Coordinates of C-alpha atoms in Angstrom, one line a residue:
M1 CA 30.1 9.0 -0.9
G2 CA 33.2 11.0 0.0
L3 CA 32.2 10.9 3.7
I4 CA 32.0 7.1 3.5
V5 CA 35.5 6.8 1.9
L6 CA 36.9 9.2 4.6
L7 CA 35.2 7.1 7.3
A8 CA 36.6 3.9 5.9
F9 CA 40.2 5.2 5.9
L10 CA 39.8 6.6 9.4
E11 CA 38.7 3.2 10.6
M12 CA 41.8 1.7 8.9
A13 CA 44.2 3.9 11.0
P14 CA 44.1 2.4 14.5
P15 CA 45.9 -0.9 13.6
L16 CA 48.7 1.1 11.9
I17 CA 49.0 3.3 15.0
T18 CA 49.1 0.1 17.2
M19 CA 51.8 -1.3 15.0
Y20 CA 53.8 1.9 15.4
I21 CA 53.5 1.7 19.2
V22 CA 54.6 -1.9 19.4
D23 CA 57.5 -1.6 16.9
E24 CA 58.8 1.9 17.5
V25 CA 57.7 2.8 21.1
I26 CA 57.9 -0.5 22.9
V27 CA 60.6 -2.4 21.0
V28 CA 62.9 0.5 20.0
G29 CA 62.1 2.6 23.1
R30 CA 61.0 5.8 21.5
W31 CA 58.8 6.6 24.5
E32 CA 58.5 10.3 23.6
M33 CA 56.2 9.3 20.8
L34 CA 53.8 7.5 23.1
E35 CA 51.6 10.5 24.0
T36 CA 51.2 11.4 20.3
A37 CA 50.3 7.9 19.4
L38 CA 47.8 7.5 22.2
A39 CA 46.2 10.9 21.3
L40 CA 45.7 9.6 17.8
L41 CA 44.2 6.4 19.1
I42 CA 41.6 8.5 20.9
L43 CA 41.0 11.2 18.3
V44 CA 40.6 9.0 15.2
P45 CA 37.7 6.9 16.7
V46 CA 36.0 10.0 17.9
L47 CA 36.2 11.6 14.5
A48 CA 35.1 8.3 12.9
A49 CA 32.1 8.1 15.2
F50 CA 31.0 11.6 14.2
L51 CA 31.3 10.8 10.5
R52 CA 29.3 7.5 11.1
V53 CA 26.5 9.5 12.8
L54 CA 26.5 12.0 9.9
N55 CA 26.5 9.3 7.3
A56 CA 23.7 7.4 9.1
F57 CA 21.5 10.5 9.3
T58 CA 22.0 11.4 5.6
F59 CA 21.4 7.9 4.4
S60 CA 18.4 7.4 6.6
Y61 CA 16.8 10.6 5.2
V62 CA 17.5 9.6 1.6
S63 CA 16.3 6.0 2.1
S64 CA 13.2 7.1 4.0
R65 CA 12.3 9.4 1.1
L66 CA 12.8 6.6 -1.3
I67 CA 10.6 4.2 0.6
M68 CA 7.9 6.9 1.0
N69 CA 7.9 7.3 -2.7
V70 CA 7.6 3.5 -3.2
R71 CA 4.7 3.3 -0.8
L72 CA 2.9 6.3 -2.5
T73 CA 3.5 4.9 -5.9
L74 CA 2.1 1.5 -4.8
Y75 CA -0.9 3.2 -3.2
E76 CA -1.7 5.3 -6.3
H77 CA -1.3 2.3 -8.6
I78 CA -3.6 0.1 -6.4
F79 CA -6.4 2.7 -6.6
R80 CA -6.0 2.8 -10.4
L81 CA -6.5 -0.9 -10.8
S82 CA -10.0 -2.2 -11.6
L83 CA -12.3 -3.5 -9.0
G84 CA -11.7 -7.0 -10.5
Y85 CA -8.2 -6.9 -9.1
H86 CA -9.5 -5.9 -5.6
D87 CA -12.2 -8.6 -5.8
E88 CA -9.5 -11.2 -6.6
M89 CA -6.8 -10.1 -4.1
G90 CA -8.9 -9.1 -1.2
T91 CA -8.2 -6.3 1.3
G92 CA -5.9 -8.4 3.6
K93 CA -3.4 -9.4 0.8
V94 CA -3.3 -5.8 -0.5
M95 CA -2.6 -4.5 3.0
S96 CA 0.1 -7.2 3.4
R97 CA 2.0 -5.8 0.4
M98 CA 1.4 -2.2 1.3
M99 CA 2.6 -2.5 4.9
G100 CA 4.5 -5.8 5.4
D101 CA 6.5 -6.0 2.2
V102 CA 7.2 -2.3 2.0
A103 CA 8.4 -2.4 5.7
T104 CA 10.7 -5.3 4.9
V105 CA 12.3 -3.3 2.0
R106 CA 12.5 -0.2 4.2
Q107 CA 14.3 -2.1 6.9
M108 CA 16.8 -3.4 4.4
V109 CA 17.4 -0.1 2.6
S110 CA 17.6 2.1 5.7
M111 CA 19.6 -0.2 8.0
Q112 CA 21.8 -2.3 5.6
M113 CA 22.6 -0.3 2.5
L114 CA 24.9 2.2 4.3
R115 CA 26.6 -0.8 6.0
V116 CA 27.1 -2.5 2.6
I117 CA 28.8 0.6 1.1
T118 CA 30.9 1.2 4.1
D119 CA 32.0 -2.5 4.3
F120 CA 32.8 -2.6 0.7
V121 CA 35.1 0.4 0.9
S122 CA 36.6 -1.0 4.1
V123 CA 37.4 -4.4 2.4
V124 CA 39.1 -2.7 -0.5
A125 CA 41.2 -0.5 1.8
A126 CA 42.1 -3.3 4.2
V127 CA 43.1 -5.7 1.4
G128 CA 45.4 -3.0 -0.1
I129 CA 47.1 -2.5 3.3
C130 CA 47.4 -6.2 3.9
Y131 CA 49.3 -6.6 0.6
G132 CA 51.5 -3.7 1.7
L133 CA 52.3 -5.4 5.0
N134 CA 53.1 -8.9 3.5
W135 CA 52.0 -10.1 0.1
K136 CA 52.4 -13.8 1.0
L137 CA 50.0 -13.6 3.9
A138 CA 47.6 -11.4 1.9
L139 CA 47.6 -14.0 -1.0
L140 CA 46.7 -16.7 1.5
M141 CA 43.9 -14.5 2.9
T142 CA 42.6 -13.9 -0.7
V143 CA 42.6 -17.6 -1.4
L144 CA 40.2 -18.2 1.5
I145 CA 37.6 -15.7 0.3
P146 CA 35.9 -18.1 -2.2
L147 CA 35.1 -20.4 0.8
Y148 CA 32.7 -17.7 2.1
V149 CA 31.1 -17.4 -1.4
V150 CA 30.6 -21.2 -1.6
N151 CA 29.0 -21.3 1.9
Y152 CA 26.7 -18.4 0.8
R153 CA 25.6 -20.1 -2.4
I154 CA 24.7 -23.3 -0.5
F155 CA 22.1 -21.6 1.7
V156 CA 20.8 -18.7 -0.4
G157 CA 18.4 -20.8 -2.5
P158 CA 16.6 -22.5 0.5
I159 CA 16.4 -19.1 2.3
R160 CA 14.6 -17.5 -0.7
V161 CA 12.1 -20.4 -1.0
T162 CA 11.2 -20.4 2.7
S163 CA 11.0 -16.6 2.8
R164 CA 8.5 -16.7 -0.1
R165 CA 6.4 -19.3 1.7
W166 CA 6.5 -17.3 4.9
R167 CA 5.3 -14.1 3.1
R168 CA 2.5 -16.0 1.5
Q169 CA 1.4 -17.4 4.8
M170 CA 1.6 -13.9 6.3
D171 CA -0.9 -12.9 3.5
D172 CA -3.3 -15.5 4.8
V173 CA -2.8 -14.4 8.4
S174 CA -3.4 -10.8 7.4
V175 CA -6.6 -11.8 5.5
G176 CA -7.9 -13.9 8.5
L177 CA -7.1 -11.1 11.0
Q178 CA -8.9 -8.5 8.9
E179 CA -12.0 -10.7 8.6
R180 CA -12.1 -11.5 12.3
L181 CA -11.6 -7.9 13.3
S182 CA -14.3 -6.7 11.0
G183 CA -16.6 -9.5 12.1
A184 CA -16.0 -9.0 15.8
R185 CA -19.7 -8.6 16.5
L186 CA -20.6 -11.8 14.7
V187 CA -17.8 -13.7 16.5
K188 CA -19.1 -12.5 19.9
S189 CA -22.8 -13.0 19.1
Y190 CA -22.2 -16.7 18.3
G191 CA -19.7 -17.2 21.2
R192 CA -17.0 -18.3 18.7
E193 CA -14.1 -16.5 20.4
R194 CA -12.2 -19.7 21.3
R195 CA -12.8 -21.2 17.9
E196 CA -11.4 -18.2 16.2
D197 CA -8.5 -18.1 18.7
R198 CA -7.6 -21.6 17.7
A199 CA -7.9 -20.9 14.0
F200 CA -5.8 -17.8 14.2
A201 CA -3.2 -19.6 16.4
A202 CA -3.0 -22.4 13.8
E203 CA -2.4 -19.9 10.9
T204 CA 0.2 -18.1 13.0
R205 CA 2.0 -21.4 13.9
E206 CA 2.2 -22.3 10.3
G207 CA 3.8 -18.9 9.6
L208 CA 6.2 -19.5 12.5
S209 CA 7.2 -22.8 11.0
F210 CA 8.3 -21.2 7.7
A211 CA 10.0 -18.4 9.7
M212 CA 11.9 -20.9 11.7
Q213 CA 13.0 -22.7 8.6
T214 CA 14.4 -19.5 7.2
Q215 CA 16.2 -18.7 10.5
T216 CA 17.6 -22.2 10.6
H217 CA 19.1 -21.8 7.1
R218 CA 20.5 -18.4 8.1
A219 CA 22.0 -19.8 11.3
S220 CA 23.6 -22.7 9.3
A221 CA 25.1 -20.2 6.9
S222 CA 26.4 -18.1 9.7
A223 CA 28.0 -21.2 11.4
G224 CA 29.7 -22.0 8.1
F225 CA 31.1 -18.5 8.0
W226 CA 32.6 -18.8 11.5
V227 CA 34.2 -22.1 10.7
V228 CA 36.0 -20.5 7.7
S229 CA 36.9 -17.5 9.9
G230 CA 38.5 -19.8 12.5
L231 CA 40.5 -21.6 9.9
R232 CA 41.6 -18.2 8.5
N233 CA 42.8 -16.9 11.9
T234 CA 44.7 -20.0 12.7
L235 CA 46.6 -20.1 9.3
I236 CA 47.4 -16.4 9.4
F237 CA 48.6 -16.5 13.0
C238 CA 50.8 -19.6 12.4
L239 CA 52.3 -18.3 9.2
G240 CA 52.8 -14.8 10.7
C241 CA 54.8 -16.3 13.6
Y242 CA 56.9 -18.1 11.1
F243 CA 57.6 -14.8 9.2
V244 CA 58.6 -13.1 12.5
I245 CA 61.1 -15.9 13.2
Q246 CA 62.4 -15.6 9.7
G247 CA 62.7 -11.8 10.1
E248 CA 60.3 -11.0 7.3
M249 CA 57.7 -9.3 9.7
T250 CA 57.8 -7.5 13.0
Y251 CA 55.5 -8.2 16.0
G252 CA 53.6 -5.1 15.3
A253 CA 53.1 -6.0 11.6
V254 CA 51.7 -9.4 12.5
M255 CA 49.3 -7.8 15.0
A256 CA 48.3 -5.2 12.4
F257 CA 47.8 -7.9 9.7
L258 CA 45.6 -9.9 12.0
S259 CA 43.5 -6.8 12.7
Y260 CA 43.2 -5.9 9.0
A261 CA 42.4 -9.6 8.2
M262 CA 39.5 -9.2 10.6
R263 CA 38.6 -6.0 8.8
V264 CA 38.6 -7.8 5.5
F265 CA 36.6 -10.9 6.6
Q266 CA 34.2 -9.3 9.1
P267 CA 32.8 -7.0 6.4
I268 CA 32.7 -10.0 4.0
L269 CA 30.8 -11.9 6.6
N270 CA 28.5 -8.8 7.0
L271 CA 28.1 -8.7 3.2
M272 CA 27.2 -12.3 3.1
N273 CA 24.6 -11.9 5.9
V274 CA 23.2 -8.9 4.1
G275 CA 23.1 -11.0 1.0
I276 CA 20.9 -13.5 2.8
Q277 CA 18.7 -10.7 4.1
F278 CA 18.7 -9.3 0.5
E279 CA 17.3 -12.6 -0.7
Q280 CA 14.5 -12.2 1.8
M281 CA 14.0 -8.6 0.7
M282 CA 13.8 -9.6 -2.9
V283 CA 10.8 -11.8 -2.1
S284 CA 9.1 -8.6 -0.9
V285 CA 10.3 -6.6 -3.9
D286 CA 9.0 -9.3 -6.2
R287 CA 5.6 -9.1 -4.5
I288 CA 5.5 -5.3 -4.7
Y289 CA 6.3 -5.5 -8.4
E290 CA 3.6 -8.1 -8.9
V291 CA 1.2 -5.2 -8.0
L292 CA 3.0 -2.5 -9.9
D293 CA 3.3 -4.7 -13.0
H294 CA -0.4 -5.5 -12.9
P295 CA -1.9 -3.6 -15.9
V296 CA -4.5 -0.9 -15.3
E297 CA -7.3 -2.5 -17.1
V298 CA -9.8 0.5 -16.9
R299 CA -8.1 3.8 -17.7
D300 CA -8.9 7.0 -19.4
A301 CA -8.4 7.0 -23.2
P302 CA -5.5 9.2 -24.4
R303 CA -8.0 11.7 -25.9
A304 CA -10.7 11.5 -23.2
V305 CA -12.7 14.6 -22.5
D306 CA -14.6 15.8 -19.5
L307 CA -18.3 14.7 -19.6
P308 CA -20.3 17.9 -19.6
P309 CA -23.4 18.3 -17.4
V310 CA -25.9 15.6 -18.6
R311 CA -29.6 15.1 -18.5
G312 CA -29.3 11.4 -17.8
H313 CA -30.1 9.6 -21.1
V314 CA -28.4 6.2 -20.6
V315 CA -28.2 3.6 -23.4
F316 CA -26.8 0.1 -23.2
D317 CA -26.3 -1.1 -26.8
R318 CA -25.8 -4.9 -27.1
V319 CA -23.6 -5.0 -24.0
W320 CA -21.7 -8.2 -23.1
F321 CA -19.5 -8.6 -20.1
E322 CA -17.4 -11.3 -18.5
Y323 CA -14.8 -11.5 -15.7
N324 CA -11.6 -13.4 -16.1
T325 CA -13.4 -16.7 -15.9
G326 CA -14.5 -16.5 -19.5
E327 CA -18.2 -17.1 -18.6
P328 CA -20.5 -14.2 -19.7
V329 CA -22.0 -12.4 -16.7
L330 CA -24.1 -10.1 -18.9
K331 CA -25.5 -11.1 -22.3
N332 CA -26.7 -8.8 -25.0
I333 CA -28.1 -6.1 -22.7
C334 CA -30.1 -3.6 -24.7
L335 CA -31.6 -0.7 -22.8
D336 CA -32.6 2.9 -23.5
V337 CA -33.3 4.9 -20.4
Q338 CA -34.8 8.4 -20.9
P339 CA -33.8 11.3 -18.6
G340 CA -35.7 11.2 -15.3
Q341 CA -36.8 7.6 -15.6
M342 CA -36.6 5.2 -12.6
V343 CA -35.4 1.8 -13.7
A344 CA -35.7 -1.1 -11.2
L345 CA -33.5 -4.2 -11.5
V346 CA -34.9 -7.3 -10.0
G347 CA -34.0 -11.0 -10.0
H348 CA -32.4 -13.7 -7.9
T349 CA -28.9 -13.2 -6.4
G350 CA -26.1 -13.5 -9.0
C351 CA -28.2 -12.7 -12.0
G352 CA -26.1 -9.6 -12.9
K353 CA -28.0 -6.7 -11.4
S354 CA -25.1 -5.1 -9.6
T355 CA -22.7 -5.9 -12.4
L356 CA -24.9 -3.8 -14.8
T357 CA -24.7 -0.8 -12.6
S358 CA -20.9 -1.3 -12.0
L359 CA -20.5 -1.0 -15.8
L360 CA -22.3 2.3 -15.8
M361 CA -19.9 3.6 -13.1
R362 CA -17.1 2.2 -15.3
Y363 CA -15.6 0.1 -12.6
Y364 CA -15.2 -2.4 -15.4
D365 CA -15.1 -2.1 -19.2
V366 CA -17.6 -3.9 -21.3
S367 CA -16.4 -6.9 -23.2
E368 CA -18.6 -6.1 -26.2
G369 CA -21.1 -3.3 -27.0
V370 CA -21.3 0.3 -25.9
I371 CA -22.7 2.3 -23.0
T372 CA -23.5 5.9 -23.6
V373 CA -24.6 8.8 -21.4
D374 CA -26.3 11.6 -23.4
G375 CA -24.7 10.2 -26.5
Y376 CA -21.1 10.1 -25.0
D377 CA -19.4 6.7 -25.0
I378 CA -18.4 6.4 -21.4
R379 CA -15.0 5.1 -22.5
D380 CA -14.3 8.4 -24.3
V381 CA -14.8 10.6 -21.2
R382 CA -12.7 11.0 -18.1
M383 CA -13.8 8.6 -15.3
T384 CA -13.8 11.3 -12.7
S385 CA -16.1 13.5 -14.7
L386 CA -18.5 10.5 -15.3
R387 CA -18.6 9.5 -11.6
K388 CA -19.2 13.1 -10.4
Q389 CA -22.5 12.9 -12.2
V390 CA -23.5 9.4 -11.0
G391 CA -24.4 9.0 -7.3
Q392 CA -24.3 5.6 -5.8
V393 CA -25.5 4.1 -2.5
L394 CA -24.5 0.5 -1.8
Q395 CA -26.0 -2.1 0.5
D396 CA -22.9 -2.1 2.7
S397 CA -22.2 1.5 3.4
V398 CA -18.6 2.5 3.7
L399 CA -18.0 5.1 6.4
F400 CA -14.7 6.6 7.6
N401 CA -13.6 7.0 11.2
T402 CA -14.3 10.8 11.2
S403 CA -17.3 13.0 12.0
L404 CA -20.7 12.9 10.4
R405 CA -19.8 16.1 8.6
E406 CA -16.6 14.8 7.2
N407 CA -18.4 11.7 5.9
L408 CA -20.9 13.9 4.2
F409 CA -18.2 16.1 2.8
Y410 CA -16.8 13.0 1.0
G411 CA -19.6 13.4 -1.4
N412 CA -19.0 17.1 -2.0
S413 CA -16.1 18.8 -0.2
R414 CA -17.3 22.3 -1.3
A415 CA -20.8 21.9 0.1
S416 CA -22.1 24.6 2.3
E417 CA -23.6 24.1 5.8
R418 CA -27.1 24.6 4.3
Q419 CA -26.5 22.0 1.6
I420 CA -25.2 19.5 4.3
I421 CA -28.3 20.0 6.4
D422 CA -30.6 19.7 3.3
A423 CA -29.0 16.5 2.3
A424 CA -29.1 15.1 5.8
M425 CA -32.8 16.0 6.0
V426 CA -33.4 14.1 2.7
G427 CA -31.6 11.1 4.2
E428 CA -33.5 11.4 7.4
I429 CA -30.2 11.7 9.4
H430 CA -30.5 15.4 10.5
E431 CA -32.6 14.7 13.6
F432 CA -30.2 11.9 14.6
A433 CA -27.3 14.3 14.2
M434 CA -29.0 17.0 16.4
R435 CA -29.6 14.4 19.1
T436 CA -25.9 13.6 19.4
R437 CA -23.7 15.6 21.8
D438 CA -21.5 17.1 19.1
G439 CA -24.0 17.3 16.3
Y440 CA -22.5 17.0 12.9
D441 CA -19.1 16.9 14.5
S442 CA -19.8 13.6 16.3
R443 CA -17.5 10.8 15.3
V444 CA -19.0 7.7 13.7
G445 CA -16.2 5.2 14.8
D446 CA -14.3 2.8 12.7
G447 CA -16.5 1.8 9.8
G448 CA -19.4 3.6 11.4
I449 CA -19.5 1.2 14.4
R450 CA -21.2 3.8 16.6
L451 CA -24.2 4.0 14.3
S452 CA -26.9 1.5 13.8
V453 CA -27.2 -0.2 10.4
G454 CA -30.1 2.0 9.4
E455 CA -28.3 5.2 10.5
K456 CA -25.2 4.2 8.4
Q457 CA -27.4 3.6 5.4
R458 CA -29.3 6.9 5.8
L459 CA -25.9 8.7 6.1
A460 CA -24.7 7.1 2.9
I461 CA -27.9 8.2 1.1
A462 CA -27.4 11.8 2.3
R463 CA -23.8 11.7 1.1
A464 CA -24.9 10.6 -2.3
V465 CA -27.6 13.3 -2.5
L466 CA -25.0 15.9 -1.6
T467 CA -23.2 15.3 -5.0
N468 CA -26.4 16.5 -6.8
P469 CA -25.9 13.8 -9.5
A470 CA -27.9 13.6 -12.7
I471 CA -28.0 9.8 -12.4
M472 CA -28.5 7.9 -9.1
I473 CA -27.8 4.2 -8.4
L474 CA -29.4 2.6 -5.4
D475 CA -28.0 -0.9 -4.9
E476 CA -30.2 -2.5 -2.2
A477 CA -29.9 0.9 -0.5
T478 CA -32.9 0.4 1.8
S479 CA -32.5 -3.3 2.5
A480 CA -31.0 -2.7 5.9
L481 CA -33.7 -0.2 7.1
D482 CA -36.6 -1.0 9.4
S483 CA -40.1 -0.4 8.1
L484 CA -40.4 3.1 9.6
S485 CA -37.0 4.2 8.3
E486 CA -37.7 2.7 4.9
A487 CA -41.0 4.6 4.7
L488 CA -39.2 7.8 5.5
I489 CA -36.5 7.2 3.0
Q490 CA -38.9 6.2 0.3
S491 CA -40.8 9.4 0.7
A492 CA -37.6 11.5 0.7
M493 CA -36.1 9.6 -2.2
A494 CA -39.2 10.2 -4.3
N495 CA -38.5 13.9 -4.2
V496 CA -34.7 13.4 -4.7
L497 CA -35.1 11.1 -7.7
K498 CA -37.7 13.4 -9.4
G499 CA -36.1 14.7 -12.5
R500 CA -33.1 12.3 -12.1
T501 CA -32.4 9.1 -14.0
S502 CA -32.2 6.3 -11.4
F503 CA -31.2 2.6 -11.3
V504 CA -32.6 0.8 -8.3
V505 CA -31.3 -2.7 -7.5
A506 CA -34.0 -4.1 -5.2
H507 CA -34.7 -7.3 -3.3
R508 CA -37.7 -5.8 -1.6
L509 CA -40.1 -5.5 -4.5
S510 CA -42.3 -3.2 -2.6
T511 CA -39.8 -0.4 -3.1
V512 CA -40.0 -0.6 -6.9
V513 CA -43.6 -1.1 -7.8
N514 CA -43.8 2.5 -8.9
A515 CA -40.7 2.4 -11.1
D516 CA -41.2 3.6 -14.7
L517 CA -39.4 0.5 -16.0
I518 CA -38.7 -2.8 -14.2
L519 CA -36.1 -5.2 -15.7
V520 CA -36.3 -8.8 -14.6
M521 CA -32.9 -10.4 -15.0
D522 CA -31.9 -14.1 -15.0
Q523 CA -28.5 -15.5 -15.7
G524 CA -27.2 -12.3 -17.1
E525 CA -30.1 -11.6 -19.4
I526 CA -33.1 -9.3 -19.3
V527 CA -35.9 -11.8 -19.6
E528 CA -38.8 -9.4 -18.9
R529 CA -39.3 -5.7 -19.0
G530 CA -42.2 -3.3 -18.3
N531 CA -43.9 -1.5 -15.4
H532 CA -45.5 -3.3 -12.4
K533 CA -48.9 -3.6 -13.9
S534 CA -47.8 -4.9 -17.3
L535 CA -45.5 -7.5 -15.8
M536 CA -48.2 -8.7 -13.5
K537 CA -50.3 -9.5 -16.5
I538 CA -47.8 -12.0 -17.9
A539 CA -49.0 -15.5 -17.1
N540 CA -46.3 -17.6 -15.4
G541 CA -44.0 -14.6 -15.6
K542 CA -40.8 -14.5 -13.5
Y543 CA -41.7 -11.1 -12.0
R544 CA -45.2 -12.4 -11.1
D545 CA -43.6 -15.4 -9.4
L546 CA -41.2 -13.1 -7.4
I547 CA -44.1 -11.0 -6.3
K548 CA -46.1 -14.1 -5.2
Q549 CA -43.1 -15.3 -3.2
Q550 CA -42.8 -12.0 -1.3
F551 CA -46.4 -11.1 -1.0
A552 CA -48.2 -14.4 -0.9
G553 CA -51.9 -13.9 -0.5
S554 CA -51.8 -10.2 -1.3
A555 CA -54.5 -9.6 -3.9
A556 CA -53.8 -5.9 -3.9
M557 CA -50.3 -6.4 -5.1
E558 CA -51.3 -8.9 -7.8
N559 CA -53.9 -6.3 -9.1
G560 CA -51.3 -3.6 -9.4
G561 CA -51.5 -1.8 -6.1

């Protein structure tokens, strides 16, 4: 702060030096002082420039650290929010806040805050000097300042409104862009490039419309500022000339006053412009706080303990669950799964199969009832300790743009080379890795784009196996595999699941006929339960109907294998 004050006073010196040259050197004729005055005119700006660079560097470092902490805090909070928040917001809108809004705040803090402080100190110093030169002119100058404030207040409201609309539209643009980039193959396969070009252009044009409205309001405010500035200069110059004629001021004093008046009103103009930019920044700040203020709905209890190694005894005791809609998604789920049992969840899309397994992972908390693992209420144990003992393979495998090895390490960063190879062999991905040029160090591309769908799925299965979980969740894990790959995986998974409790969400019923327990779900309820043979004996049963739909005419399946 001391450097800023010193810089402000150094920048106040040149008009006083100029006044001295005019009144003492030129008018009075003290030419021997000209060299000293000119030297000061050169030295002072050089020193001021050095201080300005030093201030800018210091402030840039501090502001960059501040923004880094904001982004890290936002990132950490986002990953502590429940999946319900992510489902509602979508990746594109979250990215817009993480990158776009934080960048807006960064630009404001790093580029404008130093200017605000410097300008404020300059205004105070310049006003003081102006009153010292001529209090009458200074009073006139002070009276004109409210005109700037009025002009600012007229336009600040519309600027905030259009800025908020523009940021919302940028959310939509971000979402659309993310969807189109992730679906590039689909767009190309259907030849829809031009259609998507037009759609993206329309979204962008709408954003441009809001941006132009904002810029129009800013330009109008700036024009108002310059009108007031022109009025100020004219009045000060005319009145200053009058005071010279009356002998109240010297020529140098009038010149210095005009210079200081500029140094009063230009910073005020800058502050008003910064105020307008501040309104735009506050839109981004509000959007950031919308995320930070969102409650963490699923969190560790204050006295949560680590879940010790478990056998895999899972109990759902009268579990109900609903999202924010208020409609129950799961209704009175009662289930007792013994260690090592394989439980299959079948039913039509949207019946609650994946939601049930998500509750076991504690991605959401139950609305009513209790879920226990080996007698521990999962709400009383730390989530990390729970999830370390539950492996999960989803239908849409998420892979990172790193090597095969790094993607496997994500399941267990301490795994040995032997463990990696064993897991890869279980997932039937080892031979594929050996055929690539760099083996396990081969990069998979963004989202695993260099792998086939089946290869991605097998890699995900190997990654889950590497965690050596007591409980395994397979959510349509083999749905994307061809018949040969599925046969290989089924054989391997039979060995992997032996001795482990497993929940298999399946659309292909051929993969679950050997399950110890099959749960048939409909509209959030378990409507039938049993093994394949017992369920096939239920006349007009839902499971029997599902089997008939998939294996029409297969007498072997109807008779239990």
